[in-house]
mmCIF file with all atom_site columns, C-alpha atoms in Angstrom:
data_model
loop_
_atom_site.group_PDB
_atom_site.id
_atom_site.type_symbol
_atom_site.label_atom_id
_atom_site.label_alt_id
_atom_site.label_comp_id
_atom_site.label_asym_id
_atom_site.label_entity_id
_atom_site.label_seq_id
_atom_site.pdbx_PDB_ins_code
_atom_site.Cartn_x
_atom_site.Cartn_y
_atom_site.Cartn_z
_atom_site.occupancy
_atom_site.B_iso_or_equiv
_atom_site.pdbx_formal_charge
_atom_site.auth_seq_id
_atom_site.auth_comp_id
_atom_site.auth_asym_id
_atom_site.auth_atom_id
_atom_site.pdbx_PDB_model_num
ATOM 1   C CA . VAL A 1 1   ? -2.374  -84.228 -58.932 1.00 58.00 ? 1   VAL A CA 1
ATOM 2   C CA . ASP A 1 2   ? -0.556  -80.986 -59.725 1.00 69.00 ? 2   ASP A CA 1
ATOM 3   C CA . GLU A 1 3   ? 2.676   -80.604 -57.726 1.00 76.00 ? 3   GLU A CA 1
ATOM 4   C CA . HIS A 1 4   ? 2.807   -76.833 -58.327 1.00 76.00 ? 4   HIS A CA 1
ATOM 5   C CA . LEU A 1 5   ? -0.688  -76.454 -56.902 1.00 71.00 ? 5   LEU A CA 1
ATOM 6   C CA . PHE A 1 6   ? 0.390   -78.234 -53.717 1.00 72.00 ? 6   PHE A CA 1
ATOM 7   C CA . ARG A 1 7   ? 3.396   -75.937 -53.356 1.00 77.00 ? 7   ARG A CA 1
ATOM 8   C CA . ALA A 1 8   ? 1.222   -72.861 -53.847 1.00 74.00 ? 8   ALA A CA 1
ATOM 9   C CA . LEU A 1 9   ? -1.299  -74.098 -51.284 1.00 71.00 ? 9   LEU A CA 1
ATOM 10  C CA . ALA A 1 10  ? 1.428   -74.976 -48.752 1.00 77.00 ? 10  ALA A CA 1
ATOM 11  C CA . GLN A 1 11  ? 2.730   -71.437 -48.948 1.00 77.00 ? 11  GLN A CA 1
ATOM 12  C CA . TYR A 1 12  ? -0.551  -70.065 -47.541 1.00 73.00 ? 12  TYR A CA 1
ATOM 13  C CA . TRP A 1 13  ? -1.149  -72.763 -44.906 1.00 75.00 ? 13  TRP A CA 1
ATOM 14  C CA . ASN A 1 14  ? -1.484  -71.374 -41.369 1.00 73.00 ? 14  ASN A CA 1
ATOM 15  C CA . PRO A 1 15  ? -0.623  -74.148 -38.872 1.00 75.00 ? 15  PRO A CA 1
ATOM 16  C CA . ALA A 1 16  ? -1.900  -72.124 -35.900 1.00 73.00 ? 16  ALA A CA 1
ATOM 17  C CA . TYR A 1 17  ? -5.438  -72.037 -37.306 1.00 66.00 ? 17  TYR A CA 1
ATOM 18  C CA . ASN A 1 18  ? -5.246  -75.238 -39.389 1.00 68.00 ? 18  ASN A CA 1
ATOM 19  C CA . CYS A 1 19  ? -6.542  -73.430 -42.444 1.00 66.00 ? 19  CYS A CA 1
ATOM 20  C CA . PHE A 1 20  ? -5.386  -71.325 -45.372 1.00 65.00 ? 20  PHE A CA 1
ATOM 21  C CA . THR A 1 21  ? -5.007  -67.591 -44.792 1.00 69.00 ? 21  THR A CA 1
ATOM 22  C CA . PHE A 1 22  ? -4.623  -64.991 -47.498 1.00 65.00 ? 22  PHE A CA 1
ATOM 23  C CA . GLY A 1 23  ? -3.835  -61.735 -45.748 1.00 66.00 ? 23  GLY A CA 1
ATOM 24  C CA . LYS A 1 24  ? -6.783  -61.150 -43.433 1.00 61.00 ? 24  LYS A CA 1
ATOM 25  C CA . VAL A 1 25  ? -9.043  -63.652 -45.195 1.00 56.00 ? 25  VAL A CA 1
ATOM 26  C CA . ASP A 1 26  ? -9.405  -67.113 -43.661 1.00 52.00 ? 26  ASP A CA 1
ATOM 27  C CA . LEU A 1 27  ? -10.422 -70.077 -45.757 1.00 57.00 ? 27  LEU A CA 1
ATOM 28  C CA . VAL A 1 28  ? -11.493 -73.290 -44.118 1.00 56.00 ? 28  VAL A CA 1
ATOM 29  C CA . PRO A 1 29  ? -12.182 -75.680 -46.975 1.00 54.00 ? 29  PRO A CA 1
ATOM 30  C CA . THR A 1 30  ? -13.964 -78.929 -46.429 1.00 56.00 ? 30  THR A CA 1
ATOM 31  C CA . VAL A 1 31  ? -12.679 -82.263 -47.694 1.00 57.00 ? 31  VAL A CA 1
ATOM 32  C CA . GLU A 1 32  ? -15.045 -81.979 -50.630 1.00 57.00 ? 32  GLU A CA 1
ATOM 33  C CA . GLU A 1 33  ? -13.660 -78.572 -51.576 1.00 60.00 ? 33  GLU A CA 1
ATOM 34  C CA . TYR A 1 34  ? -10.127 -79.981 -51.469 1.00 60.00 ? 34  TYR A CA 1
ATOM 35  C CA . THR A 1 35  ? -11.163 -82.708 -53.885 1.00 61.00 ? 35  THR A CA 1
ATOM 36  C CA . THR A 1 36  ? -12.621 -80.082 -56.207 1.00 62.00 ? 36  THR A CA 1
ATOM 37  C CA . LEU A 1 37  ? -9.491  -77.930 -56.038 1.00 61.00 ? 37  LEU A CA 1
ATOM 38  C CA . LEU A 1 38  ? -7.299  -80.937 -56.762 1.00 62.00 ? 38  LEU A CA 1
ATOM 39  C CA . CYS A 1 39  ? -9.598  -82.155 -59.570 1.00 61.00 ? 39  CYS A CA 1
ATOM 40  C CA . CYS A 1 40  ? -10.213 -85.587 -58.070 1.00 59.00 ? 40  CYS A CA 1
ATOM 41  C CA . PRO A 1 41  ? -12.655 -87.505 -60.282 1.00 53.00 ? 41  PRO A CA 1
ATOM 42  C CA . LYS A 1 42  ? -16.024 -88.962 -59.287 1.00 51.00 ? 42  LYS A CA 1
ATOM 43  C CA . VAL A 1 43  ? -16.267 -87.040 -56.030 1.00 48.00 ? 43  VAL A CA 1
ATOM 44  C CA . GLN A 1 44  ? -17.831 -83.798 -57.220 1.00 46.00 ? 44  GLN A CA 1
ATOM 45  C CA . ALA A 1 45  ? -21.330 -84.773 -58.329 1.00 50.00 ? 45  ALA A CA 1
ATOM 46  C CA . ASP A 1 46  ? -24.342 -83.641 -56.313 1.00 52.00 ? 46  ASP A CA 1
ATOM 47  C CA . LYS A 1 47  ? -22.451 -81.690 -53.668 1.00 53.00 ? 47  LYS A CA 1
ATOM 48  C CA . ALA A 1 48  ? -23.398 -78.388 -52.083 1.00 52.00 ? 48  ALA A CA 1
ATOM 49  C CA . TYR A 1 49  ? -20.151 -76.723 -53.152 1.00 50.00 ? 49  TYR A CA 1
ATOM 50  C CA . SER A 1 50  ? -20.295 -77.782 -56.810 1.00 51.00 ? 50  SER A CA 1
ATOM 51  C CA . ARG A 1 51  ? -23.286 -77.286 -59.016 1.00 51.00 ? 51  ARG A CA 1
ATOM 52  C CA . ALA A 1 52  ? -24.082 -79.901 -61.601 1.00 54.00 ? 52  ALA A CA 1
ATOM 53  C CA . ALA A 1 53  ? -25.170 -78.918 -65.095 1.00 51.00 ? 53  ALA A CA 1
ATOM 54  C CA . ASN A 1 54  ? -28.646 -80.379 -64.637 1.00 61.00 ? 54  ASN A CA 1
ATOM 55  C CA . ILE A 1 55  ? -29.793 -78.397 -61.608 1.00 65.00 ? 55  ILE A CA 1
ATOM 56  C CA . PRO A 1 56  ? -33.554 -78.478 -61.204 1.00 75.00 ? 56  PRO A CA 1
ATOM 57  C CA . THR A 1 57  ? -35.210 -75.103 -61.593 1.00 83.00 ? 57  THR A CA 1
ATOM 58  C CA . PHE A 1 58  ? -37.088 -73.363 -58.796 1.00 85.00 ? 58  PHE A CA 1
ATOM 59  C CA . LEU A 1 59  ? -40.318 -74.515 -60.442 1.00 88.00 ? 59  LEU A CA 1
ATOM 60  C CA . LYS A 1 60  ? -39.230 -78.187 -60.507 1.00 89.00 ? 60  LYS A CA 1
ATOM 61  C CA . LYS A 1 61  ? -38.016 -78.045 -56.895 1.00 87.00 ? 61  LYS A CA 1
ATOM 62  C CA . LEU A 1 62  ? -41.338 -76.626 -55.711 1.00 89.00 ? 62  LEU A CA 1
ATOM 63  C CA . ILE A 1 63  ? -43.276 -79.235 -57.687 1.00 89.00 ? 63  ILE A CA 1
ATOM 64  C CA . SER A 1 64  ? -41.200 -81.948 -56.001 1.00 86.00 ? 64  SER A CA 1
ATOM 65  C CA . ILE A 1 65  ? -41.559 -80.498 -52.494 1.00 87.00 ? 65  ILE A CA 1
ATOM 66  C CA . MET A 1 66  ? -45.264 -79.664 -52.730 1.00 88.00 ? 66  MET A CA 1
ATOM 67  C CA . GLY A 1 67  ? -46.525 -82.478 -54.919 1.00 89.00 ? 67  GLY A CA 1
ATOM 68  C CA . MET A 1 68  ? -48.646 -80.069 -56.947 1.00 91.00 ? 68  MET A CA 1
ATOM 69  C CA . SER A 1 69  ? -49.031 -79.665 -60.715 1.00 92.00 ? 69  SER A CA 1
ATOM 70  C CA . GLU A 1 70  ? -46.693 -77.519 -62.792 1.00 92.00 ? 70  GLU A CA 1
ATOM 71  C CA . GLN A 1 71  ? -49.535 -75.149 -63.702 1.00 94.00 ? 71  GLN A CA 1
ATOM 72  C CA . TRP A 1 72  ? -50.502 -74.635 -60.042 1.00 92.00 ? 72  TRP A CA 1
ATOM 73  C CA . VAL A 1 73  ? -46.924 -73.851 -58.976 1.00 92.00 ? 73  VAL A CA 1
ATOM 74  C CA . LYS A 1 74  ? -46.129 -71.711 -62.044 1.00 92.00 ? 74  LYS A CA 1
ATOM 75  C CA . ALA A 1 75  ? -49.199 -69.547 -61.413 1.00 93.00 ? 75  ALA A CA 1
ATOM 76  C CA . ARG A 1 76  ? -47.985 -68.733 -57.891 1.00 92.00 ? 76  ARG A CA 1
ATOM 77  C CA . ILE A 1 77  ? -44.264 -68.017 -58.463 1.00 92.00 ? 77  ILE A CA 1
ATOM 78  C CA . LYS A 1 78  ? -43.501 -64.298 -58.278 1.00 90.00 ? 78  LYS A CA 1
ATOM 79  C CA . GLN A 1 79  ? -40.457 -62.276 -59.299 1.00 88.00 ? 79  GLN A CA 1
ATOM 80  C CA . LYS A 1 80  ? -39.176 -59.978 -56.513 1.00 83.00 ? 80  LYS A CA 1
ATOM 81  C CA . GLY A 1 81  ? -36.235 -57.979 -57.789 1.00 81.00 ? 81  GLY A CA 1
ATOM 82  C CA . ASP A 1 82  ? -33.642 -60.388 -59.134 1.00 80.00 ? 82  ASP A CA 1
ATOM 83  C CA . TYR A 1 83  ? -34.917 -63.532 -57.424 1.00 81.00 ? 83  TYR A CA 1
ATOM 84  C CA . LYS A 1 84  ? -37.981 -65.763 -57.594 1.00 87.00 ? 84  LYS A CA 1
ATOM 85  C CA . CYS A 1 85  ? -40.207 -66.516 -54.647 1.00 89.00 ? 85  CYS A CA 1
ATOM 86  C CA . ILE A 1 86  ? -43.605 -67.863 -53.677 1.00 91.00 ? 86  ILE A CA 1
ATOM 87  C CA . PRO A 1 87  ? -46.069 -66.083 -51.370 1.00 91.00 ? 87  PRO A CA 1
ATOM 88  C CA . TRP A 1 88  ? -46.432 -67.451 -47.832 1.00 90.00 ? 88  TRP A CA 1
ATOM 89  C CA . ARG A 1 89  ? -50.234 -67.239 -48.011 1.00 92.00 ? 89  ARG A CA 1
ATOM 90  C CA . ASN A 1 90  ? -50.276 -69.788 -50.867 1.00 92.00 ? 90  ASN A CA 1
ATOM 91  C CA . LEU A 1 91  ? -48.160 -72.184 -48.815 1.00 91.00 ? 91  LEU A CA 1
ATOM 92  C CA . ARG A 1 92  ? -50.325 -71.637 -45.727 1.00 91.00 ? 92  ARG A CA 1
ATOM 93  C CA . ASP A 1 93  ? -53.456 -72.519 -47.692 1.00 93.00 ? 93  ASP A CA 1
ATOM 94  C CA . LEU A 1 94  ? -51.720 -75.591 -49.114 1.00 92.00 ? 94  LEU A CA 1
ATOM 95  C CA . ILE A 1 95  ? -50.590 -76.737 -45.646 1.00 90.00 ? 95  ILE A CA 1
ATOM 96  C CA . LEU A 1 96  ? -54.184 -76.627 -44.449 1.00 91.00 ? 96  LEU A CA 1
ATOM 97  C CA . ALA A 1 97  ? -55.640 -78.365 -47.516 1.00 91.00 ? 97  ALA A CA 1
ATOM 98  C CA . HIS A 1 98  ? -53.028 -80.879 -48.739 1.00 89.00 ? 98  HIS A CA 1
ATOM 99  C CA . LEU A 1 99  ? -54.059 -84.537 -48.403 1.00 90.00 ? 99  LEU A CA 1
ATOM 100 C CA . ASP A 1 100 ? -50.542 -85.997 -48.058 1.00 89.00 ? 100 ASP A CA 1
ATOM 101 C CA . MET A 1 101 ? -49.299 -85.505 -44.475 1.00 89.00 ? 101 MET A CA 1
ATOM 102 C CA . LYS A 1 102 ? -45.605 -85.832 -45.454 1.00 87.00 ? 102 LYS A CA 1
ATOM 103 C CA . LYS A 1 103 ? -46.017 -83.093 -48.065 1.00 87.00 ? 103 LYS A CA 1
ATOM 104 C CA . ARG A 1 104 ? -47.806 -80.919 -45.489 1.00 88.00 ? 104 ARG A CA 1
ATOM 105 C CA . VAL A 1 105 ? -44.820 -81.265 -43.150 1.00 86.00 ? 105 VAL A CA 1
ATOM 106 C CA . ASP A 1 106 ? -42.373 -80.513 -45.994 1.00 85.00 ? 106 ASP A CA 1
ATOM 107 C CA . ILE A 1 107 ? -44.328 -77.420 -47.023 1.00 88.00 ? 107 ILE A CA 1
ATOM 108 C CA . PHE A 1 108 ? -44.530 -76.294 -43.397 1.00 87.00 ? 108 PHE A CA 1
ATOM 109 C CA . ALA A 1 109 ? -40.746 -76.731 -43.003 1.00 84.00 ? 109 ALA A CA 1
ATOM 110 C CA . LEU A 1 110 ? -40.187 -74.852 -46.276 1.00 84.00 ? 110 LEU A CA 1
ATOM 111 C CA . SER A 1 111 ? -42.345 -72.034 -44.935 1.00 86.00 ? 111 SER A CA 1
ATOM 112 C CA . ILE A 1 112 ? -40.562 -71.838 -41.584 1.00 83.00 ? 112 ILE A CA 1
ATOM 113 C CA . TYR A 1 113 ? -37.121 -71.854 -43.214 1.00 78.00 ? 113 TYR A CA 1
ATOM 114 C CA . GLY A 1 114 ? -38.256 -69.234 -45.693 1.00 80.00 ? 114 GLY A CA 1
ATOM 115 C CA . LEU A 1 115 ? -39.822 -66.891 -43.176 1.00 80.00 ? 115 LEU A CA 1
ATOM 116 C CA . VAL A 1 116 ? -37.236 -67.268 -40.393 1.00 75.00 ? 116 VAL A CA 1
ATOM 117 C CA . ALA A 1 117 ? -33.894 -68.383 -41.852 1.00 68.00 ? 117 ALA A CA 1
ATOM 118 C CA . PHE A 1 118 ? -33.975 -66.661 -45.261 1.00 66.00 ? 118 PHE A CA 1
ATOM 119 C CA . PRO A 1 119 ? -36.282 -63.639 -44.940 1.00 71.00 ? 119 PRO A CA 1
ATOM 120 C CA . LYS A 1 120 ? -35.642 -61.501 -48.040 1.00 73.00 ? 120 LYS A CA 1
ATOM 121 C CA . ALA A 1 121 ? -39.105 -60.119 -48.674 1.00 76.00 ? 121 ALA A CA 1
ATOM 122 C CA . LEU A 1 122 ? -41.824 -60.049 -46.044 1.00 80.00 ? 122 LEU A CA 1
ATOM 123 C CA . GLY A 1 123 ? -44.426 -62.750 -46.677 1.00 84.00 ? 123 GLY A CA 1
ATOM 124 C CA . TYR A 1 124 ? -42.479 -64.502 -49.452 1.00 86.00 ? 124 TYR A CA 1
ATOM 125 C CA . ILE A 1 125 ? -40.412 -67.689 -49.536 1.00 86.00 ? 125 ILE A CA 1
ATOM 126 C CA . ASP A 1 126 ? -37.151 -67.263 -51.446 1.00 82.00 ? 126 ASP A CA 1
ATOM 127 C CA . GLU A 1 127 ? -35.602 -69.633 -53.989 1.00 83.00 ? 127 GLU A CA 1
ATOM 128 C CA . ALA A 1 128 ? -32.584 -70.223 -51.675 1.00 76.00 ? 128 ALA A CA 1
ATOM 129 C CA . VAL A 1 129 ? -34.816 -72.235 -49.353 1.00 78.00 ? 129 VAL A CA 1
ATOM 130 C CA . SER A 1 130 ? -35.651 -74.701 -52.113 1.00 78.00 ? 130 SER A CA 1
ATOM 131 C CA . ASP A 1 131 ? -31.897 -75.107 -52.729 1.00 73.00 ? 131 ASP A CA 1
ATOM 132 C CA . LEU A 1 132 ? -31.500 -76.092 -49.078 1.00 71.00 ? 132 LEU A CA 1
ATOM 133 C CA . PHE A 1 133 ? -34.261 -78.694 -49.444 1.00 70.00 ? 133 PHE A CA 1
ATOM 134 C CA . ASN A 1 134 ? -32.606 -79.989 -52.618 1.00 65.00 ? 134 ASN A CA 1
ATOM 135 C CA . TRP A 1 135 ? -29.302 -80.465 -50.738 1.00 64.00 ? 135 TRP A CA 1
ATOM 136 C CA . LEU A 1 136 ? -30.998 -82.179 -47.802 1.00 60.00 ? 136 LEU A CA 1
ATOM 137 C CA . ASP A 1 137 ? -32.856 -84.526 -50.163 1.00 60.00 ? 137 ASP A CA 1
ATOM 138 C CA . LYS A 1 138 ? -29.512 -85.687 -51.547 1.00 60.00 ? 138 LYS A CA 1
ATOM 139 C CA . GLY A 1 139 ? -28.047 -86.122 -48.072 1.00 56.00 ? 139 GLY A CA 1
ATOM 140 C CA . VAL A 1 140 ? -25.688 -83.149 -48.390 1.00 54.00 ? 140 VAL A CA 1
ATOM 141 C CA . ALA A 1 141 ? -25.560 -80.734 -45.478 1.00 51.00 ? 141 ALA A CA 1
ATOM 142 C CA . PRO A 1 142 ? -23.729 -77.443 -46.163 1.00 51.00 ? 142 PRO A CA 1
ATOM 143 C CA . VAL A 1 143 ? -23.214 -76.871 -42.430 1.00 48.00 ? 143 VAL A CA 1
ATOM 144 C CA . PRO A 1 144 ? -19.720 -78.362 -41.695 1.00 47.00 ? 144 PRO A CA 1
ATOM 145 C CA . GLY A 1 145 ? -17.885 -75.723 -43.729 1.00 45.00 ? 145 GLY A CA 1
ATOM 146 C CA . ALA A 1 146 ? -19.818 -72.960 -41.999 1.00 44.00 ? 146 ALA A CA 1
ATOM 147 C CA . VAL A 1 147 ? -19.157 -74.465 -38.567 1.00 45.00 ? 147 VAL A CA 1
ATOM 148 C CA . GLY A 1 148 ? -15.415 -74.599 -39.238 1.00 47.00 ? 148 GLY A CA 1
ATOM 149 C CA . TYR A 1 149 ? -15.389 -71.057 -40.565 1.00 46.00 ? 149 TYR A CA 1
ATOM 150 C CA . ALA A 1 150 ? -17.472 -69.558 -37.741 1.00 48.00 ? 150 ALA A CA 1
ATOM 151 C CA . ALA A 1 151 ? -14.767 -69.781 -35.075 1.00 52.00 ? 151 ALA A CA 1
ATOM 152 C CA . LEU A 1 152 ? -12.244 -68.068 -37.321 1.00 53.00 ? 152 LEU A CA 1
ATOM 153 C CA . LEU A 1 153 ? -14.756 -65.392 -38.208 1.00 55.00 ? 153 LEU A CA 1
ATOM 154 C CA . VAL A 1 154 ? -15.258 -64.598 -34.519 1.00 56.00 ? 154 VAL A CA 1
ATOM 155 C CA . LEU A 1 155 ? -11.498 -64.460 -34.008 1.00 56.00 ? 155 LEU A CA 1
ATOM 156 C CA . ARG A 1 156 ? -11.145 -61.914 -36.815 1.00 57.00 ? 156 ARG A CA 1
ATOM 157 C CA . GLN A 1 157 ? -14.094 -59.777 -35.684 1.00 59.00 ? 157 GLN A CA 1
ATOM 158 C CA . TYR A 1 158 ? -12.885 -59.426 -32.113 1.00 58.00 ? 158 TYR A CA 1
ATOM 159 C CA . ARG A 1 159 ? -9.149  -59.372 -32.944 1.00 58.00 ? 159 ARG A CA 1
ATOM 160 C CA . SER A 1 160 ? -8.673  -62.315 -30.649 1.00 56.00 ? 160 SER A CA 1
ATOM 161 C CA . ARG A 1 161 ? -5.560  -64.492 -30.612 1.00 52.00 ? 161 ARG A CA 1
ATOM 162 C CA . GLN A 1 162 ? -7.123  -67.419 -28.790 1.00 51.00 ? 162 GLN A CA 1
ATOM 163 C CA . PHE A 1 163 ? -7.996  -70.313 -31.063 1.00 50.00 ? 163 PHE A CA 1
ATOM 164 C CA . ILE A 1 164 ? -11.444 -71.831 -30.582 1.00 47.00 ? 164 ILE A CA 1
ATOM 165 C CA . PRO A 1 165 ? -11.252 -75.393 -31.912 1.00 51.00 ? 165 PRO A CA 1
ATOM 166 C CA . ALA A 1 166 ? -14.056 -76.926 -33.920 1.00 51.00 ? 166 ALA A CA 1
ATOM 167 C CA . MET A 1 167 ? -15.605 -80.077 -32.435 1.00 51.00 ? 167 MET A CA 1
ATOM 168 C CA . GLN A 1 168 ? -14.973 -82.282 -35.440 1.00 51.00 ? 168 GLN A CA 1
ATOM 169 C CA . GLY A 1 169 ? -13.872 -85.394 -33.539 1.00 50.00 ? 169 GLY A CA 1
ATOM 170 C CA . LEU A 1 170 ? -16.580 -85.267 -30.894 1.00 48.00 ? 170 LEU A CA 1
ATOM 171 C CA . ALA A 1 171 ? -18.595 -88.082 -32.477 1.00 49.00 ? 171 ALA A CA 1
ATOM 172 C CA . GLN A 1 172 ? -15.650 -90.447 -31.998 1.00 46.00 ? 172 GLN A CA 1
ATOM 173 C CA . TYR A 1 173 ? -15.899 -90.268 -28.217 1.00 45.00 ? 173 TYR A CA 1
ATOM 174 C CA . GLU A 1 174 ? -18.357 -92.303 -26.232 1.00 45.00 ? 174 GLU A CA 1
ATOM 175 C CA . PHE A 1 175 ? -19.876 -90.788 -23.143 1.00 47.00 ? 175 PHE A CA 1
ATOM 176 C CA . SER A 1 176 ? -21.214 -93.260 -20.628 1.00 47.00 ? 176 SER A CA 1
ATOM 177 C CA . TYR A 1 177 ? -23.288 -92.250 -17.655 1.00 48.00 ? 177 TYR A CA 1
ATOM 178 C CA . LYS A 1 178 ? -23.765 -94.764 -14.903 1.00 52.00 ? 178 LYS A CA 1
ATOM 179 C CA . GLY A 1 179 ? -26.495 -94.663 -12.330 1.00 57.00 ? 179 GLY A CA 1
ATOM 180 C CA . ASP A 1 180 ? -29.597 -92.565 -11.951 1.00 62.00 ? 180 ASP A CA 1
ATOM 181 C CA . ASN A 1 181 ? -27.838 -89.642 -10.304 1.00 59.00 ? 181 ASN A CA 1
ATOM 182 C CA . TYR A 1 182 ? -25.165 -88.904 -12.923 1.00 51.00 ? 182 TYR A CA 1
ATOM 183 C CA . LYS A 1 183 ? -26.465 -85.318 -13.261 1.00 54.00 ? 183 LYS A CA 1
ATOM 184 C CA . LYS A 1 184 ? -25.735 -84.586 -9.592  1.00 54.00 ? 184 LYS A CA 1
ATOM 185 C CA . LYS A 1 185 ? -21.974 -85.095 -9.924  1.00 47.00 ? 185 LYS A CA 1
#
């Protein structure tokens, strides 16, 4: 571990927000990002924040999600500007016709994420959605870093000085409700 790196990081630590601040930019790194910054071995493979050298292509991800042949998927991938996508109508037809129920659900979820969460081009599912599925398949959720950053983002936008804590330790607490009328209290 590099001692000079620790000293440089400590210089920018903001104890009020429990994160690093560089001027007006807040950084809330996750534990995984710390391990990457500090070059800790054997922790960086298959994580959302670090990309491995053997990342499956958009084509391979779609083949895996849909369970269709390479020729079928390749024929339907379109180029929209600088990104690749697949038309929603092709996925809709596949949802209705696919024999494997699990694949139908996966394709439906891919479609919903693509049309609602990542809408770049109307009627097309973007490559970013397949990245999300790839992360979820490996058990990596990119949400904790965003959740930690969101409160600080709101503070900056509204020039607020009140700190809104993240609920990181909530899972450690046990809530017990006794009796049938616990909601009435």
